[in-house]
Amino acid sequence: MANLRQHTATLLLPTVFFGYAIYANSTMLFTPPADAKGGKINDLSLSYVIDGEATRDLDALYKSELPHRDPAVGVIGNARYALLGSGRKGVIIGDEGWFFTGEEFKRVKPTDIESAVARIDEVRALLAEAGIKLVMVPLPAKSDIYAEHLPEVMRSDAMSVAYSDFSTALKAKGMTVVDTRAAMLAAKPFGELFLKSDTHWTPTGAKVTAEAVQSTLQQSGISLPSETVTASWQTPVDIWGDLTTYITSPDYAPRAGLKQENIPIYRTAVNVEAEGTDLFGTETKVPVMLVGTSYSANENWSFVDFLRQSLVTDVVNVAKEGLGPGVPMMDLLAGTALEDTQPSVVVWEFPIRYLGTPTLWERKSQAGTGGHHGGVGDSNV
């Protein structure tokens, strides 16, 4: 029965797609695009096709004005997911609603780890010259922590090996390294640490990591000034996981049985008056600075708040979304934030799935193509 279902789907999906394509393209051929400059309608002449103008105009329409584009994406995506249990390139479908980014299914080269650690060691030295301690927080892959939800054929030790090798190499350079993987595996029976339909962690995963940072600092003898931190839970928010868009559109996702993620929001505040901050608003020192990716920058995960609570001190967050872990650190070193806030500790959150990406240290516009600093699964697979 399963083979018959897959065979039927294999025939049905192309039929749906090409049937729609014939309809959409015939519509555009009978209503050719207007010239961008003069506003005139192009003639369907042989020269219009040979000179490449037709291809250019059709490409522009496909990107911005294709009739019924959103419904087509939703309907075809739903059909593909329902019949084949798959999505577009970039997402791996697991069981029980678990989705994974294709970026986590690669073997990181030893040379990639060596070059990354060498660059990180340069950063450590620069911070040390300013009297700042660097604390590395490598983050394990979701596909490693929840490997049991992967299809059997996709299970691999690649990400666990990369995590181990990366952490070992950092420690060999004398760096302070937080073992987030061990902390997550220990906490796994008590709550989900990653979102099912998203590449990021849950607030529980963020909290576990923040507590691991505090424990590591304590064991390393790194002391921080104690401050008055208040905390409270806020109204939860519902979001569509970023991996859902690699299956279907949000408008059509419920019809495929997909649901939004419900995110509890945690917020903290430092009682500045109790700590004697200058009432006139002049710059003051902040003991800890957090650098990293959207795991830290996106307020939905509450990582900086859990970090403040765990460390019982103030933390300034300079993490950035969509740039990976390297670029925000390069921006920090090139800017004035370190001088302005004068932290004694910099916590660097670093997902290991970025190791070996071409844009680890440069923005995409600088490094050409490659690297997941935009949409999930753009490359790196």
Short mmCIF file of C-alpha atoms in Angstrom, two decimals:
data_model
loop_
_atom_site.label_atom_id
_atom_site.label_comp_id
_atom_site.label_asym_id
_atom_site.label_seq_id
_atom_site.Cartn_x
_atom_site.Cartn_y
_atom_site.Cartn_z
CA MET A 1 0.00 0.00 0.00
CA ALA A 2 2.85 2.41 0.87
CA ASN A 3 4.53 1.75 -2.47
CA LEU A 4 1.26 2.34 -4.33
CA ARG A 5 0.75 5.59 -2.43
CA GLN A 6 4.25 6.84 -3.23
CA HIS A 7 3.90 5.81 -6.88
CA THR A 8 0.57 7.63 -7.17
CA ALA A 9 2.05 10.72 -5.52
CA THR A 10 5.04 10.63 -7.82
CA LEU A 11 2.67 10.85 -10.80
CA LEU A 12 0.16 13.24 -9.22
CA LEU A 13 2.50 15.98 -8.02
CA PRO A 14 4.09 16.66 -11.45
CA THR A 15 0.59 16.65 -12.96
CA VAL A 16 -0.59 19.27 -10.46
CA PHE A 17 2.53 21.36 -10.95
CA PHE A 18 2.70 21.29 -14.74
CA GLY A 19 -1.06 21.74 -15.06
CA TYR A 20 -0.78 24.93 -13.05
CA ALA A 21 2.35 25.99 -14.96
CA ILE A 22 0.58 25.64 -18.32
CA TYR A 23 -2.32 27.75 -17.07
CA ALA A 24 -0.12 30.46 -15.49
CA ASN A 25 2.30 30.76 -18.42
CA SER A 26 -0.49 30.85 -20.99
CA THR A 27 -2.04 33.70 -19.02
CA MET A 28 1.22 35.63 -19.16
CA LEU A 29 1.74 34.92 -22.86
CA PHE A 30 -1.68 36.32 -23.72
CA THR A 31 -1.04 39.29 -21.41
CA PRO A 32 2.65 40.09 -21.98
CA PRO A 33 4.49 42.26 -19.45
CA ALA A 34 4.70 46.00 -19.76
CA ASP A 35 7.99 47.66 -20.49
CA ALA A 36 9.42 48.98 -17.23
CA LYS A 37 10.49 52.32 -18.67
CA GLY A 38 7.91 53.27 -21.26
CA GLY A 39 4.91 51.41 -19.92
CA LYS A 40 4.19 49.89 -23.34
CA ILE A 41 3.12 46.32 -24.02
CA ASN A 42 5.76 44.17 -25.72
CA ASP A 43 4.75 42.44 -28.95
CA LEU A 44 4.89 38.64 -28.99
CA SER A 45 7.35 38.75 -31.85
CA LEU A 46 10.17 36.35 -32.73
CA SER A 47 12.76 38.98 -31.87
CA TYR A 48 11.14 39.48 -28.47
CA VAL A 49 11.88 35.83 -27.70
CA ILE A 50 15.27 35.51 -29.45
CA ASP A 51 16.72 38.66 -27.85
CA GLY A 52 15.98 37.26 -24.40
CA GLU A 53 13.48 39.94 -23.41
CA ALA A 54 10.73 37.36 -22.96
CA THR A 55 12.88 35.28 -20.60
CA ARG A 56 13.78 38.34 -18.54
CA ASP A 57 10.18 39.51 -18.25
CA LEU A 58 8.90 36.04 -17.37
CA ASP A 59 11.59 35.73 -14.71
CA ALA A 60 10.49 39.04 -13.18
CA LEU A 61 6.88 37.89 -13.17
CA TYR A 62 7.72 34.56 -11.56
CA LYS A 63 9.48 36.41 -8.74
CA SER A 64 6.87 39.08 -8.09
CA GLU A 65 3.67 38.86 -10.10
CA LEU A 66 2.94 35.20 -10.91
CA PRO A 67 -0.83 34.70 -10.74
CA HIS A 68 -1.95 32.53 -7.84
CA ARG A 69 1.65 32.14 -6.70
CA ASP A 70 0.90 31.90 -2.96
CA PRO A 71 -2.00 29.45 -3.34
CA ALA A 72 0.14 27.35 -5.68
CA VAL A 73 2.96 27.19 -3.14
CA GLY A 74 0.50 26.24 -0.42
CA VAL A 75 -1.46 23.65 -2.39
CA ILE A 76 1.58 21.95 -3.93
CA GLY A 77 3.43 22.05 -0.62
CA ASN A 78 0.50 20.50 1.21
CA ALA A 79 0.18 17.78 -1.43
CA ARG A 80 3.88 16.97 -1.29
CA TYR A 81 3.85 16.80 2.51
CA ALA A 82 0.65 14.74 2.70
CA LEU A 83 1.53 12.28 -0.06
CA LEU A 84 5.31 12.00 0.21
CA GLY A 85 6.00 13.25 3.73
CA SER A 86 8.64 15.67 2.40
CA GLY A 87 9.30 19.37 1.88
CA ARG A 88 11.47 21.54 -0.31
CA LYS A 89 15.25 21.26 -0.37
CA GLY A 90 16.63 22.46 2.94
CA VAL A 91 14.30 20.65 5.35
CA ILE A 92 14.44 17.08 6.66
CA ILE A 93 11.13 15.66 7.87
CA GLY A 94 11.33 13.57 11.03
CA ASP A 95 8.62 11.77 12.94
CA GLU A 96 5.92 13.24 15.19
CA GLY A 97 6.14 16.69 13.62
CA TRP A 98 9.90 17.14 14.07
CA PHE A 99 11.63 19.10 11.27
CA PHE A 100 15.38 19.66 10.83
CA THR A 101 17.47 22.02 8.72
CA GLY A 102 19.52 20.33 6.02
CA GLU A 103 22.55 22.31 7.17
CA GLU A 104 23.03 19.92 10.06
CA PHE A 105 23.72 16.94 7.83
CA LYS A 106 27.30 17.52 6.80
CA ARG A 107 30.68 16.30 7.91
CA VAL A 108 32.75 19.22 9.19
CA LYS A 109 36.34 19.03 7.96
CA PRO A 110 39.19 19.11 10.51
CA THR A 111 40.67 22.04 8.58
CA ASP A 112 37.42 23.97 9.05
CA ILE A 113 37.66 23.50 12.80
CA GLU A 114 41.34 24.39 12.85
CA SER A 115 40.82 27.64 10.92
CA ALA A 116 37.82 28.63 13.04
CA VAL A 117 39.64 27.97 16.32
CA ALA A 118 42.66 29.94 15.09
CA ARG A 119 40.44 32.92 14.33
CA ILE A 120 38.65 32.61 17.66
CA ASP A 121 42.01 32.50 19.45
CA GLU A 122 42.93 35.79 17.77
CA VAL A 123 39.71 37.27 19.13
CA ARG A 124 40.49 35.87 22.59
CA ALA A 125 43.91 37.53 22.52
CA LEU A 126 42.46 40.90 21.49
CA LEU A 127 39.90 40.77 24.29
CA ALA A 128 42.52 39.68 26.80
CA GLU A 129 44.60 42.75 25.95
CA ALA A 130 41.60 44.82 27.05
CA GLY A 131 41.24 42.81 30.26
CA ILE A 132 38.17 40.94 29.01
CA LYS A 133 37.63 37.20 29.49
CA LEU A 134 36.15 35.27 26.55
CA VAL A 135 33.71 32.46 27.36
CA MET A 136 32.84 30.19 24.42
CA VAL A 137 29.35 28.67 24.24
CA PRO A 138 29.28 26.17 21.35
CA LEU A 139 25.73 25.03 20.63
CA PRO A 140 25.04 21.44 19.54
CA ALA A 141 22.88 20.64 16.54
CA LYS A 142 19.18 19.91 16.93
CA SER A 143 19.74 16.81 14.78
CA ASP A 144 22.25 15.59 17.35
CA ILE A 145 20.16 16.19 20.48
CA TYR A 146 16.99 14.76 18.87
CA ALA A 147 18.48 12.18 16.53
CA GLU A 148 15.82 9.64 17.53
CA HIS A 149 13.23 11.68 15.59
CA LEU A 150 15.19 11.47 12.33
CA PRO A 151 14.60 8.92 9.58
CA GLU A 152 16.99 6.02 10.14
CA VAL A 153 18.86 6.75 6.92
CA MET A 154 19.61 10.34 8.04
CA ARG A 155 21.10 9.51 11.43
CA SER A 156 24.78 10.31 11.73
CA ASP A 157 27.40 11.20 14.32
CA ALA A 158 28.70 14.08 12.18
CA MET A 159 27.37 16.87 14.38
CA SER A 160 28.30 15.22 17.68
CA VAL A 161 31.83 14.64 16.38
CA ALA A 162 32.05 18.25 15.20
CA TYR A 163 30.88 19.49 18.60
CA SER A 164 33.44 17.34 20.43
CA ASP A 165 36.33 18.23 18.13
CA PHE A 166 35.50 21.94 18.21
CA SER A 167 35.20 22.06 22.01
CA THR A 168 38.40 20.06 22.47
CA ALA A 169 40.32 22.35 20.13
CA LEU A 170 39.07 25.45 21.97
CA LYS A 171 40.09 24.01 25.33
CA ALA A 172 43.52 23.12 23.91
CA LYS A 173 44.02 26.86 23.36
CA GLY A 174 43.30 27.47 27.04
CA MET A 175 39.82 28.91 26.51
CA THR A 176 36.87 28.69 28.86
CA VAL A 177 34.29 26.49 27.11
CA VAL A 178 30.74 25.71 28.25
CA ASP A 179 29.63 22.12 27.63
CA THR A 180 26.12 22.88 26.46
CA ARG A 181 25.64 19.47 24.84
CA ALA A 182 26.08 17.61 28.13
CA ALA A 183 23.76 20.07 29.85
CA MET A 184 21.08 19.61 27.20
CA LEU A 185 21.27 15.83 27.20
CA ALA A 186 20.93 15.83 30.99
CA ALA A 187 17.90 18.15 30.81
CA LYS A 188 16.26 16.43 27.83
CA PRO A 189 13.90 14.19 29.89
CA PHE A 190 12.37 17.25 31.56
CA GLY A 191 11.29 19.32 28.54
CA GLU A 192 11.84 20.00 24.87
CA LEU A 193 15.02 21.95 24.23
CA PHE A 194 14.47 22.74 20.55
CA LEU A 195 11.32 23.78 18.73
CA LYS A 196 9.84 21.00 16.61
CA SER A 197 9.26 23.11 13.48
CA ASP A 198 12.05 25.66 13.89
CA THR A 199 15.86 25.66 13.79
CA HIS A 200 16.09 27.40 17.18
CA TRP A 201 15.89 26.33 20.78
CA THR A 202 12.96 26.68 23.13
CA PRO A 203 13.12 28.98 26.16
CA THR A 204 13.81 25.77 28.12
CA GLY A 205 16.88 25.13 26.00
CA ALA A 206 17.98 28.73 26.49
CA LYS A 207 17.51 28.46 30.25
CA VAL A 208 19.50 25.22 30.47
CA THR A 209 22.32 26.85 28.50
CA ALA A 210 22.31 29.96 30.67
CA GLU A 211 22.60 27.81 33.78
CA ALA A 212 25.49 25.91 32.18
CA VAL A 213 27.25 29.23 31.52
CA GLN A 214 26.85 30.21 35.17
CA SER A 215 28.18 26.86 36.37
CA THR A 216 31.20 27.07 34.07
CA LEU A 217 32.06 30.59 35.20
CA GLN A 218 31.82 29.52 38.82
CA GLN A 219 34.04 26.47 38.26
CA SER A 220 36.55 28.62 36.38
CA GLY A 221 36.78 31.09 39.24
CA ILE A 222 35.36 33.97 37.20
CA SER A 223 33.56 36.31 39.59
CA LEU A 224 30.99 38.91 38.64
CA PRO A 225 29.38 41.72 40.63
CA SER A 226 26.04 40.66 42.06
CA GLU A 227 23.09 42.85 41.12
CA THR A 228 19.37 42.92 41.85
CA VAL A 229 17.56 41.12 39.04
CA THR A 230 13.79 40.86 38.86
CA ALA A 231 12.01 38.42 36.53
CA SER A 232 8.52 37.58 35.31
CA TRP A 233 6.73 35.50 32.69
CA GLN A 234 4.96 37.47 29.96
CA THR A 235 2.09 36.58 27.62
CA PRO A 236 3.16 33.71 25.33
CA VAL A 237 3.37 34.28 21.58
CA ASP A 238 2.51 31.96 18.69
CA ILE A 239 4.91 31.74 15.76
CA TRP A 240 5.27 29.67 12.63
CA GLY A 241 8.54 27.76 12.78
CA ASP A 242 11.04 28.82 10.14
CA LEU A 243 11.18 25.24 8.81
CA THR A 244 7.43 25.22 8.16
CA THR A 245 7.97 27.60 5.25
CA TYR A 246 10.05 24.88 3.58
CA ILE A 247 6.96 22.69 3.49
CA THR A 248 4.08 25.05 2.72
CA SER A 249 2.90 28.62 3.25
CA PRO A 250 1.57 29.67 6.68
CA ASP A 251 -1.92 30.27 5.25
CA TYR A 252 -2.11 26.65 4.10
CA ALA A 253 -0.12 25.03 6.91
CA PRO A 254 -3.17 24.27 9.13
CA ARG A 255 -4.73 22.33 6.25
CA ALA A 256 -1.67 20.08 6.25
CA GLY A 257 -2.06 19.48 9.98
CA LEU A 258 0.78 21.81 10.92
CA LYS A 259 0.58 24.06 13.97
CA GLN A 260 2.24 27.18 15.30
CA GLU A 261 4.78 27.00 18.10
CA ASN A 262 3.65 28.49 21.41
CA ILE A 263 6.52 30.39 23.03
CA PRO A 264 6.45 31.44 26.70
CA ILE A 265 8.19 34.79 27.11
CA TYR A 266 10.50 35.44 30.08
CA ARG A 267 11.75 38.90 30.94
CA THR A 268 14.26 40.21 33.45
CA ALA A 269 15.34 43.64 34.57
CA VAL A 270 18.23 44.92 36.63
CA ASN A 271 17.25 47.28 39.45
CA VAL A 272 19.55 50.11 38.39
CA GLU A 273 18.60 52.44 41.24
CA ALA A 274 19.55 49.82 43.79
CA GLU A 275 22.90 49.43 42.07
CA GLY A 276 23.66 53.13 42.21
CA THR A 277 23.61 53.90 38.47
CA ASP A 278 24.19 57.51 37.50
CA LEU A 279 20.76 59.16 37.51
CA PHE A 280 21.81 61.50 34.70
CA GLY A 281 22.11 58.58 32.28
CA THR A 282 25.86 58.62 31.66
CA GLU A 283 27.55 55.46 30.37
CA THR A 284 28.05 52.76 32.98
CA LYS A 285 29.90 49.49 32.95
CA VAL A 286 28.00 46.29 32.18
CA PRO A 287 29.74 43.17 33.55
CA VAL A 288 28.78 40.74 30.75
CA MET A 289 28.36 41.14 27.01
CA LEU A 290 26.53 38.53 24.92
CA VAL A 291 27.56 38.03 21.28
CA GLY A 292 26.08 35.54 18.87
CA THR A 293 23.32 34.62 16.45
CA SER A 294 19.53 34.67 16.41
CA TYR A 295 19.63 32.16 19.29
CA SER A 296 20.64 35.17 21.39
CA ALA A 297 19.32 38.10 19.36
CA ASN A 298 15.71 36.92 18.98
CA GLU A 299 13.88 37.97 22.14
CA ASN A 300 11.35 35.14 21.78
CA TRP A 301 13.89 32.67 23.19
CA SER A 302 14.66 34.88 26.26
CA PHE A 303 18.32 33.75 26.37
CA VAL A 304 19.73 37.08 27.57
CA ASP A 305 17.05 37.20 30.28
CA PHE A 306 17.89 33.70 31.54
CA LEU A 307 21.56 34.68 31.45
CA ARG A 308 20.92 37.73 33.63
CA GLN A 309 18.97 35.62 36.09
CA SER A 310 21.54 32.81 36.23
CA LEU A 311 24.54 35.13 36.58
CA VAL A 312 22.64 37.54 38.90
CA THR A 313 24.15 40.46 37.05
CA ASP A 314 23.48 42.69 34.06
CA VAL A 315 24.13 41.50 30.52
CA VAL A 316 24.19 43.65 27.39
CA ASN A 317 23.15 41.85 24.22
CA VAL A 318 24.92 42.69 20.93
CA ALA A 319 23.99 39.47 19.09
CA LYS A 320 22.58 39.83 15.58
CA GLU A 321 20.13 37.83 13.49
CA GLY A 322 20.89 36.44 10.04
CA LEU A 323 24.68 36.81 10.16
CA GLY A 324 25.95 33.65 11.85
CA PRO A 325 28.27 33.77 14.89
CA GLY A 326 31.38 35.27 13.30
CA VAL A 327 30.19 38.52 11.73
CA PRO A 328 28.61 39.94 14.94
CA MET A 329 31.94 39.44 16.72
CA MET A 330 33.85 41.12 13.88
CA ASP A 331 31.38 44.02 14.05
CA LEU A 332 31.88 44.24 17.81
CA LEU A 333 35.65 44.43 17.51
CA ALA A 334 35.38 47.09 14.81
CA GLY A 335 32.93 49.23 16.79
CA THR A 336 32.89 51.10 20.09
CA ALA A 337 30.52 48.92 22.15
CA LEU A 338 33.35 47.28 24.11
CA GLU A 339 34.80 50.65 25.04
CA ASP A 340 31.39 52.08 25.88
CA THR A 341 30.24 49.27 28.19
CA GLN A 342 33.61 47.90 29.41
CA PRO A 343 32.50 44.32 30.15
CA SER A 344 34.77 41.99 32.08
CA VAL A 345 33.33 38.91 30.33
CA VAL A 346 32.19 38.32 26.75
CA VAL A 347 29.94 35.29 26.23
CA TRP A 348 30.09 34.07 22.63
CA GLU A 349 27.20 31.83 21.56
CA PHE A 350 28.37 29.75 18.58
CA PRO A 351 26.17 27.10 16.86
CA ILE A 352 28.50 24.46 15.46
CA ARG A 353 26.46 24.02 12.27
CA TYR A 354 28.09 27.22 11.01
CA LEU A 355 31.56 25.66 11.00
CA GLY A 356 32.91 25.48 7.48
CA THR A 357 30.43 27.95 5.98
CA PRO A 358 31.96 30.44 3.51
CA THR A 359 30.33 33.39 5.27
CA LEU A 360 31.39 32.51 8.81
CA TRP A 361 33.51 35.65 9.09
CA GLU A 362 32.17 37.82 6.28
CA ARG A 363 28.77 39.04 5.20
CA LYS A 364 27.26 37.25 2.25
CA SER A 365 27.71 40.31 0.02
CA GLN A 366 31.43 40.24 0.78
CA ALA A 367 32.05 36.52 0.47
CA GLY A 368 29.93 35.71 -2.58
CA THR A 369 27.46 32.89 -2.23
CA GLY A 370 26.90 30.24 0.38
CA GLY A 371 26.20 30.05 4.07
CA HIS A 372 22.95 29.99 5.98
CA HIS A 373 22.70 33.57 7.16
CA GLY A 374 19.37 34.05 5.41
CA GLY A 375 16.77 31.42 4.65
CA VAL A 376 17.09 27.95 6.02
CA GLY A 377 18.93 25.48 3.85
CA ASP A 378 20.16 27.92 1.19
CA SER A 379 23.34 25.89 0.93
CA ASN A 380 25.73 24.10 3.25
CA VAL A 381 24.02 20.78 2.66
#
